[in-house]
Amino acid sequence: MKTRLKLRPISSALLCAALCFGSSAFAQNTSKTKSSSSTEDQYPDMVELDPFGGVSIFGQVNRGLDEKFITGGTIGGRVAFNFSKYIGLELGYNYMVNNVRLVTPIQPGYPSYDFSVRNHMLALNPIFNLTPRGSRFQPYLTVGVGAIQFTPTSHAEAVARSAAAAPFGAQSLDDNLQVALNYGGGVKWHLTDHLGLRVDVRGIFSRNPTFDLPNYPTGGVYIVNRQHLNGVDATLGLVFYLGKKAVPPPPPAPPPPPAPLNTGTITGAEGQLCMGKAINLHSTASDPAGHALTYAWKLNGAAQGTSSADFSFTPNNAGDFQVEVTVTDSTNPSRTVTAGPITVAVKEYTQPQITGINASPAELTCASDTTGTHTANLSAQAVGSACGGNLTYAWTVSEGSVSNGSSPNATFDASTLNFEGGAQAQTKTVTATLTVTDETGKSASQSTTVTVRCPAKMVRLPDIVFPKNNARVNNCGKRILIDDVAPKLTGDYDVILIGHRTADERGEVPVRTRGRRRAAERPLDEERVLNSAAVLSAGTGTCAHVDTSNIQVDWVGTNQTSTPQPGLCGTSTLPSSQKERRSSRVTEADQERRVEVYLVPKGSSIKPEGATNVRPLPEPEVKALGCPR
């Protein structure tokens, strides 16, 4: 069965009346708001308080026992915040007295069931004003949502639970809360700045309350649920406007007469100015009124063909130049100012100067002297003309290499200098030259020297290699001693012989003298050294005749600190017909069974790597050996 509102014509009439009245008020107010927009928003109506009273009318729900709310009164209040000219937000509360009658009796002979109800409705609504805030008449429309608490009075609940009402079966009568929609409109108008009247008519739509009664026939009263209830509230109230009335702004003051032009200054003539370089000047004159300006520049009294705030010229000579500028308002030629004349002082170029140059240390050693100093710091001080701009630096050396050569401080490296090998110390003088150039191309140069000394060098020759447990110098070893060593000992060199043996060899061997075996034994490494010295000094047969004072010796046993450099030559000073003894043949496997051979400058303290006790040659023992075969 459809729910219908029997009093719908009444609610429609009230709504129409409110809208018609609002429309007429809107029409009456339109000319006022249009004629003077400055009067809009002048009323202090940002916040409104609206106490009201009126009539509350509900329709009938034609289902079950035909639930009907009796027309009653309503009172309440609303608080509104108008956050824009046309839209506000309102919170309202209604207290309504509408008793309920179940029109149809529960059965013939019984009266209809009535009970007293008090309704509490809370709603939140946006308000859409048809005229702007501040209008004297302000019709509006609204629609919002809220809730209604349908509350039977305590007397009604007591009667429902009494024995006299037991046949009606209404003992469960209780409160019922329903969501409600409200919609409608009205009109507000200002009586004073802070007081107004308001007429409001709005419809109410919600589910019908069941008051916790049965929703189907049980022999007593019942209310069908899930039906809808329609109603109308028509109220009249006061409106209290909170706030302070806005004061219209004062009319704008007439514009002041234009201020005079600001002369400003001529900038760009500060600092060092040089001949041949462009000088850029600028006028800081300005017009407070913002009009376009024209410029007339003069250089030494002569007009220049420019009308810009910027002026450039390039002087071809040094001296003082006079510059001035006249500035004019392009819209009013009577407004004019002149800045200057100012003096522009132009300087001449001068050549850069080197005020100091130095090499530290001034003496170095060559690369072969590993304990010496091989690099020197080159430094210089130079000054350039203020008109010459930044300086560039270039270091060069007559020999060797230089790093960081494009700065005032460079480094000279003597490691790459070439010295001839030999027993004589050598010295070279290297010239380091600095050239300083400014931005104009003018330059200056100055030099200093570095002395590089190279001491006499030690020369290592191939090792003399021996077969296992053998101390005889074979033909290859004799070639090294007689052909390579002996010729060099007549000049600037001495020779150092260092003997070795391997761990798998005998520690001592019998001593051989002029072909006869003696009972005495000597360490194998020592015997190898003495035999090698005899080949150099015996002076008979195939042996050389080197003075024994030019020979120094050492033997270190199984110590193999130095890297072997075996001499495995296939020929010697012996005739080709003389074959090498089978027992004297050696291979690379024998390279640690050796005597090291070093040529050292006479009088030098240089000692070979791995030497432990270099001493003079024991002459008697060597002479006893004769010339080994």
XYZ file of C-alpha atoms in Angstrom:
629
model
C 0.000 0.000 0.000
C 1.404 3.465 -0.924
C 1.967 6.100 1.743
C 0.231 9.391 1.024
C 0.027 12.750 2.731
C -3.570 13.777 3.197
C -2.658 17.392 3.995
C -0.467 17.811 0.891
C -2.596 20.718 -0.458
C -1.939 22.680 2.745
C 1.852 22.149 2.601
C 1.925 23.009 -1.096
C 0.019 26.206 -0.456
C 2.427 27.215 2.320
C 5.468 26.518 0.136
C 3.988 28.477 -2.760
C 3.206 31.401 -0.491
C 6.772 31.473 0.847
C 8.284 31.323 -2.625
C 5.955 33.983 -4.029
C 6.688 36.257 -1.115
C 10.427 35.644 -1.518
C 10.223 36.340 -5.258
C 8.428 39.640 -4.714
C 11.003 40.598 -2.090
C 13.780 39.611 -4.502
C 12.210 41.767 -7.247
C 11.832 44.660 -4.819
C 15.483 44.375 -3.720
C 17.038 43.805 -7.172
C 17.009 47.439 -8.224
C 18.579 48.423 -4.943
C 21.471 45.953 -5.105
C 22.063 46.602 -8.799
C 22.013 50.355 -8.421
C 24.666 50.413 -5.731
C 26.909 47.404 -5.538
C 28.919 49.194 -2.861
C 26.021 48.657 -0.392
C 26.283 44.879 -0.724
C 27.654 42.999 2.256
C 27.276 46.029 4.515
C 25.039 44.293 7.064
C 26.613 42.451 9.981
C 25.016 39.130 9.001
C 27.929 36.696 8.892
C 26.347 34.847 11.872
C 22.578 34.559 12.484
C 20.613 33.335 15.522
C 16.976 32.475 14.780
C 14.518 31.540 17.587
C 11.188 30.552 16.066
C 7.755 29.052 16.655
C 5.007 27.692 14.409
C 2.842 24.771 13.381
C 3.842 21.166 12.697
C 1.637 19.085 10.329
C 2.116 15.401 9.441
C 0.230 13.160 7.026
C -1.299 9.754 7.697
C 0.284 6.359 7.043
C -2.513 4.224 5.587
C -1.236 0.814 6.567
C -2.005 -1.379 9.530
C -4.173 0.632 11.950
C -3.627 3.852 9.909
C -1.017 5.762 11.929
C -1.869 9.521 12.181
C 0.129 12.365 13.833
C -2.181 15.048 15.182
C -1.336 18.575 14.026
C 0.566 20.446 16.733
C 2.971 23.225 17.466
C 6.727 23.539 17.195
C 9.416 25.760 18.679
C 13.179 25.801 18.228
C 16.175 27.698 17.048
C 18.694 27.866 14.231
C 22.339 29.035 14.013
C 23.623 30.006 10.565
C 27.089 30.952 9.269
C 27.062 32.818 5.933
C 30.531 32.062 4.566
C 29.844 33.607 1.146
C 27.489 36.196 -0.370
C 24.958 33.591 -1.476
C 25.584 30.435 0.532
C 25.463 29.695 4.240
C 25.403 26.677 6.528
C 22.701 26.267 9.182
C 22.197 23.976 12.185
C 18.590 23.800 13.462
C 16.607 22.184 16.274
C 12.797 21.655 16.416
C 10.727 20.589 19.393
C 7.337 19.369 18.074
C 4.172 18.322 19.919
C 2.315 15.812 17.681
C 0.250 13.148 19.441
C -0.311 9.838 17.637
C -3.670 8.214 16.859
C -4.082 4.719 15.436
C -7.240 5.534 13.438
C -8.514 1.981 13.043
C -9.614 0.155 16.278
C -8.043 -3.228 16.992
C -11.523 -4.763 16.638
C -15.135 -3.555 16.565
C -16.346 -2.160 19.861
C -12.880 -0.887 20.886
C -11.896 2.785 20.662
C -8.934 3.839 18.573
C -5.603 3.876 20.407
C -4.060 7.325 21.109
C -0.852 8.345 22.935
C 1.069 11.596 23.497
C 4.347 12.138 21.586
C 7.073 14.761 21.677
C 9.338 14.928 18.591
C 12.932 16.254 18.606
C 14.417 17.050 15.196
C 18.047 18.081 14.564
C 19.043 19.098 10.988
C 22.055 20.472 9.103
C 21.184 22.499 5.978
C 23.020 24.572 3.371
C 21.141 27.845 2.722
C 21.034 29.122 -0.866
C 20.239 32.844 -0.748
C 18.678 34.361 -3.843
C 20.068 37.821 -3.074
C 23.565 38.606 -1.812
C 24.437 38.849 1.832
C 23.662 42.344 3.055
C 20.420 42.695 1.042
C 17.477 44.099 2.956
C 15.187 41.319 1.678
C 16.721 37.867 1.269
C 14.628 34.958 -0.049
C 16.300 31.560 0.139
C 15.945 27.832 -0.606
C 17.283 24.916 1.435
C 17.512 21.150 1.613
C 19.229 19.195 4.359
C 19.438 16.015 6.368
C 19.039 15.240 10.031
C 17.227 12.969 12.475
C 13.934 12.908 14.393
C 13.581 11.322 17.818
C 9.921 10.263 18.234
C 9.466 10.112 22.029
C 6.237 9.032 23.780
C 5.625 10.892 27.003
C 6.245 9.086 30.267
C 2.495 9.234 30.974
C 1.769 7.542 27.641
C 4.263 4.775 28.424
C 2.782 4.317 31.895
C -0.749 3.978 30.495
C 0.444 1.504 27.833
C 1.924 -0.713 30.567
C -1.149 -0.496 32.873
C -3.619 -3.376 33.381
C -6.459 -1.294 31.999
C -4.672 -1.048 28.612
C -3.658 -4.703 28.541
C -6.190 -5.653 25.796
C -4.413 -3.212 23.440
C -1.040 -5.005 23.758
C 0.997 -1.751 23.750
C 3.298 -2.644 26.666
C 6.465 -2.259 24.464
C 5.759 1.407 23.603
C 9.137 3.257 23.453
C 11.262 5.895 21.663
C 12.045 5.610 17.955
C 14.881 7.435 16.038
C 14.598 7.979 12.258
C 16.742 9.716 9.622
C 14.841 12.702 8.147
C 15.143 14.867 5.021
C 13.905 18.475 5.130
C 13.452 20.869 2.191
C 11.792 24.209 1.562
C 12.517 27.899 1.681
C 11.513 31.246 3.066
C 12.498 34.865 3.319
C 14.501 37.024 5.750
C 14.495 40.763 5.947
C 16.410 43.302 8.040
C 14.438 45.469 10.426
C 17.672 47.009 11.777
C 21.344 46.236 11.390
C 21.128 43.542 14.098
C 17.463 42.434 14.055
C 15.264 40.896 11.426
C 12.204 38.671 10.772
C 12.131 35.261 9.130
C 9.333 33.169 7.596
C 10.275 29.534 6.899
C 8.227 26.701 5.347
C 9.774 23.262 4.744
C 8.665 19.741 4.167
C 9.779 16.740 6.248
C 10.269 13.227 4.918
C 11.267 10.173 7.023
C 10.373 6.581 7.749
C 7.307 6.158 9.902
C 8.151 5.420 13.545
C 6.902 2.091 14.977
C 7.512 3.086 18.634
C 8.719 -0.517 19.211
C 5.137 -1.759 18.783
C 4.451 -4.967 16.805
C 4.534 -4.465 13.014
C 1.906 -7.057 12.138
C -1.472 -8.043 13.669
C -1.109 -9.879 17.005
C -4.599 -9.184 18.395
C -3.532 -5.739 19.745
C -2.227 -2.510 18.346
C 0.519 -2.612 15.650
C 2.264 -0.247 13.257
C 3.532 -1.467 9.904
C 7.254 -0.657 9.537
C 9.208 0.517 6.490
C 6.561 3.016 5.468
C 7.143 6.731 4.988
C 5.905 9.784 6.834
C 5.470 13.248 5.261
C 5.077 16.511 7.130
C 5.313 20.300 6.935
C 6.794 22.858 9.360
C 5.725 26.485 8.994
C 7.478 28.883 11.377
C 7.896 32.580 12.098
C 10.910 33.844 14.019
C 13.253 36.650 14.857
C 16.772 36.891 13.385
C 19.628 38.285 15.464
C 22.579 39.340 13.276
C 25.953 39.168 15.040
C 28.964 41.255 14.031
C 29.956 44.767 13.189
C 28.585 46.675 10.261
C 31.209 47.182 7.589
C 32.258 50.737 6.844
C 32.537 51.551 3.126
C 36.037 52.596 2.109
C 36.715 56.309 1.601
C 36.826 57.566 -1.968
C 40.278 57.427 -3.557
C 42.449 60.509 -3.254
C 43.210 62.390 -6.429
C 46.510 61.365 -8.014
C 49.481 63.514 -6.933
C 51.407 65.509 -9.497
C 54.328 63.556 -11.012
C 57.534 63.682 -8.999
C 60.607 65.172 -10.634
C 62.980 62.886 -12.478
C 65.653 61.134 -10.410
C 69.018 62.310 -11.778
C 70.848 59.181 -10.625
C 74.539 58.695 -11.360
C 76.822 57.484 -14.160
C 78.306 54.105 -13.255
C 81.057 52.098 -14.949
C 83.909 54.601 -14.515
C 85.109 52.931 -11.309
C 88.288 50.840 -11.004
C 91.140 50.533 -13.480
C 90.294 51.691 -17.012
C 92.767 50.985 -19.773
C 93.434 52.251 -23.274
C 92.318 49.931 -26.057
C 89.608 48.337 -23.881
C 85.898 49.189 -24.085
C 84.545 51.304 -21.218
C 80.846 50.618 -20.505
C 78.939 53.402 -18.753
C 75.351 53.342 -17.476
C 72.900 56.041 -16.353
C 70.841 55.185 -13.259
C 68.334 58.027 -13.850
C 64.678 57.047 -13.328
C 61.162 58.468 -13.485
C 58.911 57.838 -10.442
C 55.941 58.064 -12.829
C 57.344 55.196 -14.909
C 57.425 57.119 -18.212
C 59.881 56.156 -20.946
C 63.103 58.215 -20.910
C 65.458 59.420 -23.645
C 69.218 59.910 -23.188
C 71.678 62.316 -24.797
C 75.355 61.469 -24.055
C 78.362 63.760 -24.546
C 82.043 62.720 -24.623
C 84.504 65.611 -24.140
C 81.652 67.986 -25.057
C 80.784 66.201 -28.326
C 77.326 64.675 -28.732
C 77.259 60.891 -29.181
C 74.789 59.073 -31.392
C 72.959 57.060 -28.769
C 69.653 57.316 -26.875
C 70.122 54.480 -24.442
C 70.822 54.298 -20.733
C 74.085 52.524 -21.713
C 77.039 54.178 -23.460
C 80.340 52.543 -24.511
C 83.564 53.920 -25.993
C 87.096 52.564 -26.516
C 89.903 55.061 -25.776
C 92.969 54.861 -28.041
C 95.152 56.846 -25.678
C 95.650 57.340 -21.981
C 94.352 60.438 -20.182
C 91.164 61.978 -18.723
C 87.834 61.930 -20.600
C 84.747 64.029 -19.663
C 81.350 62.321 -19.921
C 77.828 63.646 -19.204
C 74.240 62.571 -20.006
C 70.970 64.518 -20.269
C 67.801 62.526 -19.467
C 64.332 63.644 -20.704
C 60.759 62.384 -20.093
C 59.620 61.238 -23.552
C 55.993 62.251 -22.744
C 56.858 65.653 -21.239
C 60.055 67.236 -22.644
C 59.966 69.931 -19.954
C 60.973 67.309 -17.398
C 64.735 66.905 -17.849
C 67.859 66.357 -15.709
C 71.622 66.194 -16.444
C 74.185 63.950 -14.720
C 77.872 64.855 -14.931
C 80.211 65.687 -16.377
C 82.353 63.039 -14.690
C 86.068 62.352 -15.308
C 87.009 58.946 -16.735
C 90.718 58.319 -16.081
C 92.349 55.956 -18.620
C 95.717 54.317 -17.857
C 98.524 53.012 -20.100
C 99.783 49.440 -20.448
C 103.163 48.462 -18.908
C 105.214 45.310 -19.424
C 105.027 42.592 -16.718
C 108.059 42.190 -14.444
C 109.614 39.130 -12.775
C 110.751 40.264 -9.328
C 112.343 37.008 -8.189
C 113.228 33.498 -9.396
C 114.703 30.611 -7.430
C 115.505 26.869 -7.611
C 115.523 24.899 -4.354
C 117.705 22.924 -3.928
C 120.111 24.284 -6.502
C 122.111 21.012 -6.627
C 120.691 17.564 -7.515
C 122.017 14.097 -8.271
C 121.381 11.864 -11.286
C 118.951 8.968 -11.278
C 121.677 6.345 -10.746
C 122.302 7.787 -7.286
C 119.245 6.328 -5.620
C 119.954 8.010 -2.294
C 120.233 11.511 -3.737
C 117.709 14.292 -4.455
C 116.405 14.317 -8.017
C 113.837 17.155 -8.054
C 113.988 20.901 -7.362
C 111.166 23.376 -6.714
C 111.161 26.257 -9.179
C 109.453 29.409 -7.886
C 109.085 32.962 -9.082
C 107.297 36.203 -8.280
C 105.920 38.382 -11.053
C 103.759 41.499 -11.277
C 101.839 42.773 -14.265
C 100.320 46.054 -15.307
C 96.843 46.770 -14.022
C 95.879 47.077 -17.683
C 97.636 43.885 -18.683
C 95.096 41.555 -17.172
C 95.897 38.125 -15.796
C 99.381 36.672 -16.215
C 100.223 33.297 -17.738
C 103.383 31.359 -16.845
C 105.565 29.024 -18.952
C 108.644 27.218 -17.550
C 111.233 25.624 -19.858
C 114.488 23.761 -19.061
C 117.569 23.203 -21.221
C 117.547 19.486 -20.336
C 115.402 17.211 -18.212
C 111.688 17.683 -17.567
C 109.430 20.108 -15.727
C 105.938 19.547 -14.302
C 103.234 22.081 -13.416
C 105.015 24.385 -15.822
C 102.078 26.765 -16.310
C 102.042 28.097 -12.727
C 104.399 30.331 -10.704
C 105.643 27.213 -8.860
C 106.914 24.289 -10.953
C 109.011 21.159 -10.344
C 112.217 20.259 -12.230
C 113.060 16.544 -12.476
C 116.676 15.522 -13.218
C 115.874 11.811 -13.519
C 115.701 11.990 -17.314
C 119.148 13.584 -17.785
C 121.592 11.396 -19.765
C 125.077 10.770 -18.317
C 127.784 8.596 -19.860
C 128.568 5.466 -17.838
C 132.032 5.318 -16.289
C 134.145 5.561 -13.215
C 134.422 9.326 -13.360
C 131.902 11.636 -11.662
C 130.069 13.976 -14.066
C 128.317 17.327 -13.671
C 125.729 19.143 -15.786
C 124.277 22.643 -15.402
C 120.612 22.964 -16.403
C 119.050 26.346 -17.154
C 115.400 26.870 -16.074
C 113.668 29.826 -17.758
C 110.303 31.391 -16.820
C 108.358 33.471 -19.356
C 105.467 35.590 -18.026
C 102.880 36.922 -20.522
C 99.881 39.235 -19.897
C 96.571 39.367 -21.783
C 97.912 41.951 -24.215
C 100.749 39.664 -25.339
C 103.547 41.539 -23.573
C 106.017 39.254 -21.806
C 109.156 39.053 -19.679
C 111.632 36.179 -19.110
C 114.216 35.325 -16.458
C 116.375 32.235 -15.773
C 118.026 30.336 -12.934
C 120.350 27.306 -12.948
C 120.371 23.867 -11.318
C 123.569 21.780 -11.007
C 123.140 18.016 -11.443
C 125.994 15.749 -10.282
C 126.375 12.076 -11.177
C 128.868 10.028 -9.120
C 130.957 7.246 -10.598
C 128.972 4.056 -11.252
C 129.516 0.463 -10.243
C 129.374 -2.010 -13.186
C 128.303 -5.625 -12.775
C 129.674 -8.222 -15.230
C 128.299 -11.763 -15.847
C 128.800 -14.280 -13.004
C 131.467 -16.952 -13.336
C 129.545 -20.236 -13.039
C 131.004 -23.534 -11.683
C 129.950 -27.185 -11.865
C 128.734 -28.827 -8.672
C 131.471 -29.265 -5.997
C 134.028 -27.752 -8.416
C 136.182 -24.633 -7.948
C 138.015 -24.687 -11.304
C 137.506 -21.611 -13.526
C 136.398 -22.934 -16.906
C 137.146 -21.382 -20.275
C 133.953 -19.275 -20.191
C 134.942 -17.837 -16.812
C 138.490 -17.110 -18.029
C 137.044 -15.236 -21.007
C 135.052 -12.977 -18.675
C 138.045 -12.369 -16.381
C 140.754 -11.952 -19.030
C 138.794 -10.316 -21.890
C 136.247 -8.209 -19.979
C 137.666 -7.495 -16.519
C 141.464 -7.255 -16.848
C 141.543 -4.439 -19.469
C 139.425 -2.162 -17.250
C 141.609 -2.542 -14.149
C 144.451 -0.500 -15.620
C 142.464 2.695 -15.356
C 139.790 3.887 -12.919
C 138.281 0.617 -11.672
C 138.964 -2.039 -9.041
C 137.240 -5.438 -9.101
C 135.267 -7.128 -6.331
C 134.793 -10.915 -6.490
C 132.078 -12.498 -4.298
C 131.906 -16.298 -4.025
C 128.798 -18.483 -3.520
C 127.981 -22.151 -3.147
C 124.674 -24.016 -2.920
C 123.345 -25.992 0.014
C 123.699 -29.300 -1.811
C 127.471 -28.826 -2.335
C 130.361 -29.752 -0.050
C 131.341 -27.069 2.358
C 135.128 -27.484 1.787
C 137.392 -28.828 -0.947
C 141.089 -29.762 -1.019
C 143.480 -26.938 -1.709
C 145.323 -27.200 -5.071
C 148.648 -25.420 -5.576
C 150.565 -25.600 -8.839
C 149.117 -29.020 -9.638
C 149.953 -30.684 -6.320
C 147.220 -31.686 -3.885
C 147.715 -30.753 -0.270
C 146.026 -32.231 2.731
C 144.558 -28.842 3.740
C 141.000 -27.952 2.748
C 139.378 -24.615 2.095
C 135.676 -23.504 1.873
C 134.349 -24.118 -1.620
C 133.120 -20.534 -2.117
C 136.486 -19.132 -0.960
C 138.392 -21.492 -3.281
C 136.261 -20.321 -6.230
C 137.086 -16.674 -5.458
C 140.832 -17.305 -5.061
C 141.010 -19.305 -8.308
C 139.224 -16.431 -10.120
C 141.709 -13.907 -8.610
C 144.625 -16.106 -9.692
C 143.380 -16.087 -13.295
C 143.460 -12.268 -13.137
C 146.864 -11.843 -11.404
C 149.155 -14.856 -12.042
C 150.761 -13.252 -15.105
C 151.841 -16.584 -16.639
C 150.339 -18.951 -19.173
C 146.865 -17.830 -20.191
C 146.331 -15.758 -17.010
C 146.296 -11.969 -16.918
C 148.770 -9.768 -15.047
C 146.539 -7.543 -12.857
C 148.038 -5.921 -9.767
C 146.655 -7.711 -6.713
C 145.941 -4.322 -5.080
C 143.164 -3.821 -7.653
C 141.373 -6.972 -6.500
C 139.031 -7.219 -3.466
C 137.255 -10.398 -2.413
C 134.372 -11.742 -0.331
C 132.683 -15.137 0.017
C 129.222 -15.552 1.517
C 128.600 -19.321 1.506
C 125.052 -20.291 0.628
C 123.735 -16.705 0.854
C 121.944 -15.930 -2.433
C 120.741 -12.364 -1.740
C 121.688 -11.020 -5.171
C 120.002 -12.187 -8.380
C 122.194 -14.550 -10.450
C 123.418 -13.253 -13.820
C 125.221 -16.357 -15.207
C 127.850 -16.042 -17.917
C 127.303 -19.119 -20.085
C 129.625 -18.143 -22.941
C 130.927 -20.839 -25.258
C 134.366 -19.445 -26.090
C 137.395 -18.070 -24.227
C 140.898 -16.799 -24.857
C 142.072 -20.367 -25.260
C 142.614 -21.638 -28.786
C 139.537 -23.178 -30.347
C 141.346 -26.488 -30.504
C 141.486 -26.584 -26.721
C 138.255 -28.203 -25.598
C 136.475 -27.558 -22.344
C 136.914 -30.250 -19.773
C 133.833 -32.369 -19.321
C 133.983 -31.831 -15.571
C 133.975 -28.034 -16.096
C 130.916 -27.778 -18.276
C 128.064 -25.804 -16.730
C 124.373 -25.210 -17.464
C 121.715 -22.805 -16.229
C 121.050 -25.298 -13.439
C 124.474 -24.308 -12.000
C 123.782 -20.533 -11.979
C 123.831 -20.233 -8.168
C 127.283 -21.938 -7.987
C 129.035 -18.751 -8.880
C 131.441 -15.883 -8.330
C 129.939 -12.400 -8.804
C 132.143 -9.851 -10.627
C 131.793 -6.089 -9.965
C 133.846 -3.182 -11.340
C 133.842 -0.313 -8.804
C 135.477 3.124 -9.136
C 138.860 3.366 -7.391
C 138.584 4.693 -3.900
C 134.778 4.332 -3.923
C 132.892 3.075 -0.877
C 130.237 1.444 -3.047
C 129.578 -2.155 -2.015
C 127.613 -4.710 -4.066
C 124.301 -6.053 -2.850
C 124.779 -9.158 -0.699
C 128.450 -8.427 0.195
C 129.165 -9.031 3.882
C 132.938 -8.624 4.361
C 134.760 -7.179 1.371
C 138.534 -7.380 2.040
C 141.869 -7.083 0.185
C 143.080 -10.114 -1.762
C 145.155 -12.580 0.370
C 148.197 -12.321 -1.903
C 150.302 -15.261 -0.574
C 147.490 -17.760 -0.979
C 146.731 -16.557 -4.530
C 150.376 -16.649 -5.593
C 150.571 -20.218 -4.323
C 147.870 -21.154 -6.816
C 149.869 -19.942 -9.837
C 147.891 -19.745 -13.092
C 145.024 -22.240 -12.789
C 144.573 -24.513 -15.815
